[in-house]
PDB file of C-alpha atoms in Angstrom:
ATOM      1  CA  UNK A   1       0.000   0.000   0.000  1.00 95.00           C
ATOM      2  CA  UNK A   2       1.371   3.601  -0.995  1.00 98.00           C
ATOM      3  CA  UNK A   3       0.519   7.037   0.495  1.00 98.00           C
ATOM      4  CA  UNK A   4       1.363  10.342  -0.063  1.00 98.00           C
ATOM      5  CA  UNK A   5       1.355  12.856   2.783  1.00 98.00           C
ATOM      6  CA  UNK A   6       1.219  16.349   2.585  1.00 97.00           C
ATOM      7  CA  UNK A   7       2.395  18.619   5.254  1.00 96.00           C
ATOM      8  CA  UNK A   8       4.344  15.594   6.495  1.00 95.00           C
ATOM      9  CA  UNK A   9       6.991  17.551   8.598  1.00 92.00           C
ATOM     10  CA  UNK A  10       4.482  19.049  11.054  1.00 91.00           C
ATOM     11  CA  UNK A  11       2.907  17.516  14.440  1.00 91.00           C
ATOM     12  CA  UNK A  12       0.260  15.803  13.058  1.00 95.00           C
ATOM     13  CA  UNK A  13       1.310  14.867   9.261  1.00 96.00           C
ATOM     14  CA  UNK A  14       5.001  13.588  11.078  1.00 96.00           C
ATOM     15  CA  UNK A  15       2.664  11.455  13.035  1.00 96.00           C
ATOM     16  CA  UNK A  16       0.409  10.122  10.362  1.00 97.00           C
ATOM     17  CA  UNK A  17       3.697   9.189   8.655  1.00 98.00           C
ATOM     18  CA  UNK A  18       5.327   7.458  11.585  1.00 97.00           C
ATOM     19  CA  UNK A  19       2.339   5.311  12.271  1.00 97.00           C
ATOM     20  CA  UNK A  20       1.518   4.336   8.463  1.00 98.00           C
ATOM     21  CA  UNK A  21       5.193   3.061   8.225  1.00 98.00           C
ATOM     22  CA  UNK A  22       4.267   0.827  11.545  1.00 97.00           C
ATOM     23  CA  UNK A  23       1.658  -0.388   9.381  1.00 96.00           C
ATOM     24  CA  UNK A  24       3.572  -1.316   6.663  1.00 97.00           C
ATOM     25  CA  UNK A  25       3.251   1.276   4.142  1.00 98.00           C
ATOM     26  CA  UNK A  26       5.450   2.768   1.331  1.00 98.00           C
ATOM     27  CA  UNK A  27       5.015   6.606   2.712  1.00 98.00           C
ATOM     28  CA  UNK A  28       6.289   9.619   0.318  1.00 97.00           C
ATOM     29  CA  UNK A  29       6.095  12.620   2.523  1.00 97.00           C
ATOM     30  CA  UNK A  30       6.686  16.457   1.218  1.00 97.00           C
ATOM     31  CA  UNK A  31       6.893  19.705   3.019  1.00 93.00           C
ATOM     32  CA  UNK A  32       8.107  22.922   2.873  1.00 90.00           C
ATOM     33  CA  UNK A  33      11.175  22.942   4.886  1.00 88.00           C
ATOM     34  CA  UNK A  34      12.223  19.479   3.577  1.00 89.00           C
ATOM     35  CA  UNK A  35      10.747  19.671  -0.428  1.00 89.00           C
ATOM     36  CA  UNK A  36       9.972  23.080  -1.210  1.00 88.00           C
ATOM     37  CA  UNK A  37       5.991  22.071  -1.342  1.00 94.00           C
ATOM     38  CA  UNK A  38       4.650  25.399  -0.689  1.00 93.00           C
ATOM     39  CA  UNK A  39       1.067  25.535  -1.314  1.00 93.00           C
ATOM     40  CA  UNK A  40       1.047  29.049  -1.341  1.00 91.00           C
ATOM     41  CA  UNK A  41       2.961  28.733  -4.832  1.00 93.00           C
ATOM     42  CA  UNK A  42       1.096  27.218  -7.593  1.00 95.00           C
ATOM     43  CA  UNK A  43       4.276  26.475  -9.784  1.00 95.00           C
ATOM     44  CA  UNK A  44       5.771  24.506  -6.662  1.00 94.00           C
ATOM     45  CA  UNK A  45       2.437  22.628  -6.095  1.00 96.00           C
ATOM     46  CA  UNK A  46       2.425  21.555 -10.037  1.00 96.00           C
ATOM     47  CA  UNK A  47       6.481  20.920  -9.867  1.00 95.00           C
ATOM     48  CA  UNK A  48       6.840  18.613  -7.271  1.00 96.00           C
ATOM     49  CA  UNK A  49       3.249  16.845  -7.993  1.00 97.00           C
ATOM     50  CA  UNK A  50       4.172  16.281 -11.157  1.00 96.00           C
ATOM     51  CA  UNK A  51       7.092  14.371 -10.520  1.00 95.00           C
ATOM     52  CA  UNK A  52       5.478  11.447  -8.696  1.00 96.00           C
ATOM     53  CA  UNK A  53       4.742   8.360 -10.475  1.00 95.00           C
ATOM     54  CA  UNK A  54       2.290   5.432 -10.126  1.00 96.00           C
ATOM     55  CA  UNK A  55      -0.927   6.020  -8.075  1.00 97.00           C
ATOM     56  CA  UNK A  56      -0.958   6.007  -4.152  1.00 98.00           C
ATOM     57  CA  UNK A  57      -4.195   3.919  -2.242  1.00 98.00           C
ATOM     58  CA  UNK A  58      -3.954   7.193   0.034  1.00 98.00           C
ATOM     59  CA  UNK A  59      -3.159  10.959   0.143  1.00 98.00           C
ATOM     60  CA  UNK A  60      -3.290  12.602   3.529  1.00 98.00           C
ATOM     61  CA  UNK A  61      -3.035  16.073   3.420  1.00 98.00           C
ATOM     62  CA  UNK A  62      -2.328  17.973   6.878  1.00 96.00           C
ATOM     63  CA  UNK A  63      -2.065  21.289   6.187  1.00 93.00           C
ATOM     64  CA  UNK A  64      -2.987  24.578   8.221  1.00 93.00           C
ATOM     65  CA  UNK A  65      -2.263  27.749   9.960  1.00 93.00           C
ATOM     66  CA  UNK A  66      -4.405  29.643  12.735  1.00 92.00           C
ATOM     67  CA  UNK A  67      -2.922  32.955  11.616  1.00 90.00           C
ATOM     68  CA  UNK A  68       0.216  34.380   9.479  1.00 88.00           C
ATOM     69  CA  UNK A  69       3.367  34.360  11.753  1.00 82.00           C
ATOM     70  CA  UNK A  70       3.022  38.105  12.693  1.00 82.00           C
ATOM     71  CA  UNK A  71      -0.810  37.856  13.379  1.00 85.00           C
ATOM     72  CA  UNK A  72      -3.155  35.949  15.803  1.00 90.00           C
ATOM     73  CA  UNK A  73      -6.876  34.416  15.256  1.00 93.00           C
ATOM     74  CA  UNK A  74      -9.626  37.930  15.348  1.00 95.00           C
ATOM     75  CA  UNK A  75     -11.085  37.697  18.534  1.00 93.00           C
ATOM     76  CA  UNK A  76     -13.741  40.288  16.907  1.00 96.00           C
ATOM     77  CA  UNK A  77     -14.568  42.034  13.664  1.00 97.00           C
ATOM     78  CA  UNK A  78     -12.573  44.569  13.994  1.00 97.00           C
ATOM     79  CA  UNK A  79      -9.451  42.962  13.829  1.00 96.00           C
ATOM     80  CA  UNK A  80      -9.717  41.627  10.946  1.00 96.00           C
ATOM     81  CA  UNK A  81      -7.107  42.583   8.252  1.00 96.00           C
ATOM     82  CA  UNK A  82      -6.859  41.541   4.558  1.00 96.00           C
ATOM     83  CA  UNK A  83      -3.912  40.309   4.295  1.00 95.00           C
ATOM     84  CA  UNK A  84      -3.528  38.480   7.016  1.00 96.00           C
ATOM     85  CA  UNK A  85      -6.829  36.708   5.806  1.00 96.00           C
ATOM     86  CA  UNK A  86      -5.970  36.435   2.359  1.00 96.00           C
ATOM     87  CA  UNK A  87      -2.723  34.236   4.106  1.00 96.00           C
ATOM     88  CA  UNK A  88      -4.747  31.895   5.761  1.00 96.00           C
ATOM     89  CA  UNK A  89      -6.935  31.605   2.990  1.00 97.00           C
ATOM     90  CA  UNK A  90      -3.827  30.831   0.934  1.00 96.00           C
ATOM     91  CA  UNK A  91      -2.662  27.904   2.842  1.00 96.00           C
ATOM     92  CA  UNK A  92      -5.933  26.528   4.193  1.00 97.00           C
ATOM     93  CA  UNK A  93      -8.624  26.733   1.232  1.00 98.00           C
ATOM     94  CA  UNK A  94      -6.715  27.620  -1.845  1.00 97.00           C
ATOM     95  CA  UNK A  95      -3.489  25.402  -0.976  1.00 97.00           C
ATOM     96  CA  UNK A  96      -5.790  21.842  -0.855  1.00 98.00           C
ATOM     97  CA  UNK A  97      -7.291  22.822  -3.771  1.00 98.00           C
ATOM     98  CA  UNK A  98      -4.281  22.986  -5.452  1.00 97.00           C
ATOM     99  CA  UNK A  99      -3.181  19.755  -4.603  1.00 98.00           C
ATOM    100  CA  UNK A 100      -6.902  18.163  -5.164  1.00 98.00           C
ATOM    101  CA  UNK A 101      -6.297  19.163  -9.198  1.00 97.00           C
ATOM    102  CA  UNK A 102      -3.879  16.242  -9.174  1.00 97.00           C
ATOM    103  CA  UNK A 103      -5.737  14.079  -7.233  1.00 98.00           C
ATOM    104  CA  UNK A 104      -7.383  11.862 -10.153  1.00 97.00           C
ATOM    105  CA  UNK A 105      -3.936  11.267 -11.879  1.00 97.00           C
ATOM    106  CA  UNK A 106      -2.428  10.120  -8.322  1.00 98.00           C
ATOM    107  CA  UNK A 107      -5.563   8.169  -7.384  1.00 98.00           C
ATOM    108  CA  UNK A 108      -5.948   4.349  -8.213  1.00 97.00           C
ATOM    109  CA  UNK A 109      -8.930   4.290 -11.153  1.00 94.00           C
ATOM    110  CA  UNK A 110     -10.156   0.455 -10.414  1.00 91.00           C
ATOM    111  CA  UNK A 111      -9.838   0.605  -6.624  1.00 94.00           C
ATOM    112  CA  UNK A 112     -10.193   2.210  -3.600  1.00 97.00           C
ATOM    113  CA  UNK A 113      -8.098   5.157  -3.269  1.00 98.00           C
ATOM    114  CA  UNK A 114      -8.679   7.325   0.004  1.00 98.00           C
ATOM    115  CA  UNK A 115      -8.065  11.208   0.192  1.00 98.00           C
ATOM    116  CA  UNK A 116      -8.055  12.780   3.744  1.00 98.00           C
ATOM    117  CA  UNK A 117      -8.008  16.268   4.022  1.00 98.00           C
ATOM    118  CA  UNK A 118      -7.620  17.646   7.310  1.00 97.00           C
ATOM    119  CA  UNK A 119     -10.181  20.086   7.907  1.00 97.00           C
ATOM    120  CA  UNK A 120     -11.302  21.323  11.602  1.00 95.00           C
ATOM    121  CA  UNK A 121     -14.913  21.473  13.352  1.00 94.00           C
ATOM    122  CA  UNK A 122     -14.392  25.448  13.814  1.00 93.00           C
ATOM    123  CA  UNK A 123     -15.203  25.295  10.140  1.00 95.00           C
ATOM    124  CA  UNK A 124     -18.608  24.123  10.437  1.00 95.00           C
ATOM    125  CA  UNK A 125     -20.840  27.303  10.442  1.00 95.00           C
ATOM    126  CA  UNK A 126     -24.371  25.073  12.083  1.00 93.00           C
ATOM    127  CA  UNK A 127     -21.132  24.077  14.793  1.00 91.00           C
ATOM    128  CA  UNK A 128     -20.490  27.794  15.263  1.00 91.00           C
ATOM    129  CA  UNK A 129     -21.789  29.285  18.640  1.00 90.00           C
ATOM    130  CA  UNK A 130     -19.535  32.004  19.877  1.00 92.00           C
ATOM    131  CA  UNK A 131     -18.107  33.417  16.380  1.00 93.00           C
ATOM    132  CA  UNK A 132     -14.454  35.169  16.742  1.00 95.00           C
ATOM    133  CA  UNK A 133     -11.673  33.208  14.813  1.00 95.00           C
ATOM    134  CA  UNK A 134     -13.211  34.631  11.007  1.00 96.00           C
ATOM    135  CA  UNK A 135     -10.689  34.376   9.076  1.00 97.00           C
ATOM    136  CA  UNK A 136      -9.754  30.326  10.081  1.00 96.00           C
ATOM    137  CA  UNK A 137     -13.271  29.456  10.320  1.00 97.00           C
ATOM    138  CA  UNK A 138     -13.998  30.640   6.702  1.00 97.00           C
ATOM    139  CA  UNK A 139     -10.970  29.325   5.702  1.00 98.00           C
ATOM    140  CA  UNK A 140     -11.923  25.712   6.655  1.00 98.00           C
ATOM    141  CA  UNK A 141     -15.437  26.224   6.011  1.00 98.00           C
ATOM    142  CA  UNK A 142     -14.374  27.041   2.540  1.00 98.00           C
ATOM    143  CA  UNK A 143     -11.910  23.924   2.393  1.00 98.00           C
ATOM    144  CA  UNK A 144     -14.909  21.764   3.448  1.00 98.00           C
ATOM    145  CA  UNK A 145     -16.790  22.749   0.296  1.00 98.00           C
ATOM    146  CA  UNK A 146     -13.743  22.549  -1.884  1.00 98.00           C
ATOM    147  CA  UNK A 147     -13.218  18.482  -0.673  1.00 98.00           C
ATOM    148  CA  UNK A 148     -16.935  17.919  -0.795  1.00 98.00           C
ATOM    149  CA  UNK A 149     -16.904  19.279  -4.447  1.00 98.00           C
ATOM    150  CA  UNK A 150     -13.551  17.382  -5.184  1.00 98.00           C
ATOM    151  CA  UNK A 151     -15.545  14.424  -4.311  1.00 98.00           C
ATOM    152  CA  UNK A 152     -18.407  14.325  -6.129  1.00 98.00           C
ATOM    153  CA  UNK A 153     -16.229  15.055  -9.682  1.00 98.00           C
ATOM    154  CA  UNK A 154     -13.707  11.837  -8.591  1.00 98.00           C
ATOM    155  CA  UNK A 155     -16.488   9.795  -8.263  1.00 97.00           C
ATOM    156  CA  UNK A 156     -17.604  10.108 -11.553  1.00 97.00           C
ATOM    157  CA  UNK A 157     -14.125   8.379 -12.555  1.00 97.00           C
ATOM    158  CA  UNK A 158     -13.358   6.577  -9.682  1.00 98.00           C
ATOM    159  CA  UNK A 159     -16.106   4.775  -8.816  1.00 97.00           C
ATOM    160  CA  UNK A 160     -14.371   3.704  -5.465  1.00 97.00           C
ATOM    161  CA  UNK A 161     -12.974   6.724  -4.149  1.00 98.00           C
ATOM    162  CA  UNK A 162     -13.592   8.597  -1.252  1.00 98.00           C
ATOM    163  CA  UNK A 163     -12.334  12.011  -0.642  1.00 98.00           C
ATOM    164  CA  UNK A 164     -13.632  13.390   2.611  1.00 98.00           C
ATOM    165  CA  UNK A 165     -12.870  16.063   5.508  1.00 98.00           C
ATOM    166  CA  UNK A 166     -11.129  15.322   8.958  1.00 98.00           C
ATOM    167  CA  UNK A 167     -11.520  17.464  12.306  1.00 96.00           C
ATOM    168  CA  UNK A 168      -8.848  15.591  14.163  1.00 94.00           C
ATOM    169  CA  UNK A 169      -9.509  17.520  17.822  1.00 90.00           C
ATOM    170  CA  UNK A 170      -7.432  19.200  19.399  1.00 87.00           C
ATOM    171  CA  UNK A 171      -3.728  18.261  18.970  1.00 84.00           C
ATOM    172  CA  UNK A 172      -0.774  18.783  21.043  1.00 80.00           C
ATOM    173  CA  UNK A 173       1.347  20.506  18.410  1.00 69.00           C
ATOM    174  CA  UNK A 174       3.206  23.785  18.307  1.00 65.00           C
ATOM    175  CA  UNK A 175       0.166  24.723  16.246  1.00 59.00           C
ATOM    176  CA  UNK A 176      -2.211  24.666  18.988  1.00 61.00           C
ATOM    177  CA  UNK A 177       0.395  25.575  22.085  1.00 59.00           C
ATOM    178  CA  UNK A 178      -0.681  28.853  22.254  1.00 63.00           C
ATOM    179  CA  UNK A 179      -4.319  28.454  21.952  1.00 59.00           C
ATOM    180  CA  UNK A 180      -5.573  25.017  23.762  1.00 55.00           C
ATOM    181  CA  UNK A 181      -6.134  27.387  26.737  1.00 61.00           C
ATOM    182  CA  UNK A 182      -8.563  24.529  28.960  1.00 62.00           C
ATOM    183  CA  UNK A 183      -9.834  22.353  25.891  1.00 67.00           C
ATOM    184  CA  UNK A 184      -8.594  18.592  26.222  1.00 75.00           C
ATOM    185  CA  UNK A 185      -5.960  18.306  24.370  1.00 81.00           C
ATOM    186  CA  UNK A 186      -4.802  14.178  22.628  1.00 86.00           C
ATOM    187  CA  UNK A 187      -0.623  13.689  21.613  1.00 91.00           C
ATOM    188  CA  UNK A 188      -0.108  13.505  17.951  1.00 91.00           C
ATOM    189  CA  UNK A 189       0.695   9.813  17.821  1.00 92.00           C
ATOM    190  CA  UNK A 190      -3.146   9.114  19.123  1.00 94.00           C
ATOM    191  CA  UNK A 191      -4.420  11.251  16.682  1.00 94.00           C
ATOM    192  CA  UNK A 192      -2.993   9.758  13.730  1.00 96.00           C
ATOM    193  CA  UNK A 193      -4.090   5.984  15.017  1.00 96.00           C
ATOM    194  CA  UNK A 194      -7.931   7.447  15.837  1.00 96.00           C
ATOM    195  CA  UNK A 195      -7.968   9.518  12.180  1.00 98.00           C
ATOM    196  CA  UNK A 196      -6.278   6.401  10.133  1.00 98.00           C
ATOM    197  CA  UNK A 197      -8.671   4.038  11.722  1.00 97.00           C
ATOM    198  CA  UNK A 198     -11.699   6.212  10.647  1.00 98.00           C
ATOM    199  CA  UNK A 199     -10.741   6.680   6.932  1.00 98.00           C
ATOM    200  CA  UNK A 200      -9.955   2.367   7.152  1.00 97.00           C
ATOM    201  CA  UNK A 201     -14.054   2.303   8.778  1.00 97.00           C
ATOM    202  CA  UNK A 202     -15.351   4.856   5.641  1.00 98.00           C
ATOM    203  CA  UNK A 203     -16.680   3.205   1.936  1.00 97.00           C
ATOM    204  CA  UNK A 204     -17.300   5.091  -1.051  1.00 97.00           C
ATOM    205  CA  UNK A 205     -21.001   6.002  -0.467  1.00 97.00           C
ATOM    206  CA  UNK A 206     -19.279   8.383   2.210  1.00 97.00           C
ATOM    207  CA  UNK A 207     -17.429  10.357  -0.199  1.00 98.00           C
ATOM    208  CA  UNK A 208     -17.572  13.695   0.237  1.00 98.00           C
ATOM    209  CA  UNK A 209     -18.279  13.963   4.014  1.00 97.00           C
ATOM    210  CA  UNK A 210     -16.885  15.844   6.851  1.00 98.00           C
ATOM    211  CA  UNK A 211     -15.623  13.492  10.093  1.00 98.00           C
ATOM    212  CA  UNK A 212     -14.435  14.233  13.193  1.00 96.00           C
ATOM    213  CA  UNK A 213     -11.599  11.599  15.143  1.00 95.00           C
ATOM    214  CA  UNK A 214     -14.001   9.254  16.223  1.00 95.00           C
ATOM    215  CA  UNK A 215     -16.042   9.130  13.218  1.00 96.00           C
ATOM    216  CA  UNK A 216     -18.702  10.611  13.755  1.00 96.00           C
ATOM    217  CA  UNK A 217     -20.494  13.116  10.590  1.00 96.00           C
ATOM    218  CA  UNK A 218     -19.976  16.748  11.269  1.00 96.00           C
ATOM    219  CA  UNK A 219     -22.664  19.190  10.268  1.00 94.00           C
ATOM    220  CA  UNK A 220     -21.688  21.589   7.642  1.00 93.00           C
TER     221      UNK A 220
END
């Protein structure tokens, strides 16, 4: 079994790696500090895409940010600024989608081929109760739509695909250090087990969907 994760030097995609190659697969893992992936460049998303060969049975693609280095999540209205939006926007929403044009070339046609983007329950807007955060929560609630549309136009050619959204909880990464504040947080290495043993539990007539670490749906 191959798979191709995205994001794979961070706290969660390192972990998803580390715990597929328990299981015995053949893991190809990219990043920015390690490949020059930067999904907020559309030539380096096409260059080092395109030079992968054969199909992989799953692509796993972990990639966020809260804010821009120099910002923070808007705790109101007011704070928000355009370009710090337009940079989480960049990595979040428009970054997946980047990688999802390749997705049908990399995906198995006769068989099931699995594509996991993670995702994040701020992003559902019937979820949201206490508002703050815009410019992440758009940004996933965008992404959401983006996989959910990815899915239905792979299923037209793979007929066993399923390409779905992930809210993994809250992780004990640098990503989240500075923000857990009192929520529970789970380590990275019991994140990836819980999320890979959901995406082994889906089948194709859940294409499309948005899943939280135990499995459970997510409401849009």
């Amino acid at each position: 079994m191959r798979a191709l994760v995205i994001g794979a030097s961070g706290g969660i995609g390192s972990a998803i790696c580390a715990q597929l190659q328990e299981d015995g697969w053949d893991v190809t893992g990219l990043s920015r500090s390690v490949d020059g992936f930067d999904v907020g460049n559309p030539s380096s998303v096409d260059r080092v895409l395109d030079r992968l060969t054969g199909t992989f049975d799953l692509i796993f693609v972990a990639l966020g940010i809260l804010a821009p280095l120099w910002g923070a999540p808007e705790k109101n209205l007011a704070a928000i600024k355009p370009d710090d939006m337009a940079r989480v926007f960049s990595v979040n929403s428009i970054g997946p989608a980047l990688i999802l044009r390749h997705a049908a070339r990399l995906l198995p046609k006769d068989g099931r081929g699995v594509v996991a983007v993670l995702s994040a329950r701020v992003g559902s807007i019937g979820d949201n109760e206490i508002g703050g955060w815009y410019s992440y929560r758009a940004s996933k609630a965008a992404l959401n739509q983006i996989v959910h549309g990815a899915a239905i136009e792979l299923s037209r050619s793979h007929k066993q695909s399923i390409c779905v959204a992930l809210h993994p909880g809250t992780v004990e990464t640098s990503f989240t250090a500075k923000y857990a504040d009192r929520h529970p947080t789970v380590p990275a290495d019991k994140a990836a087990r819980d999320l890979l043993s959901v995406l082994d539990g889906l089948n194709p007539a859940q294409t499309g969907g948005f899943y939280d670490y135990a499995g459970q749906e997510i409401a849009w």
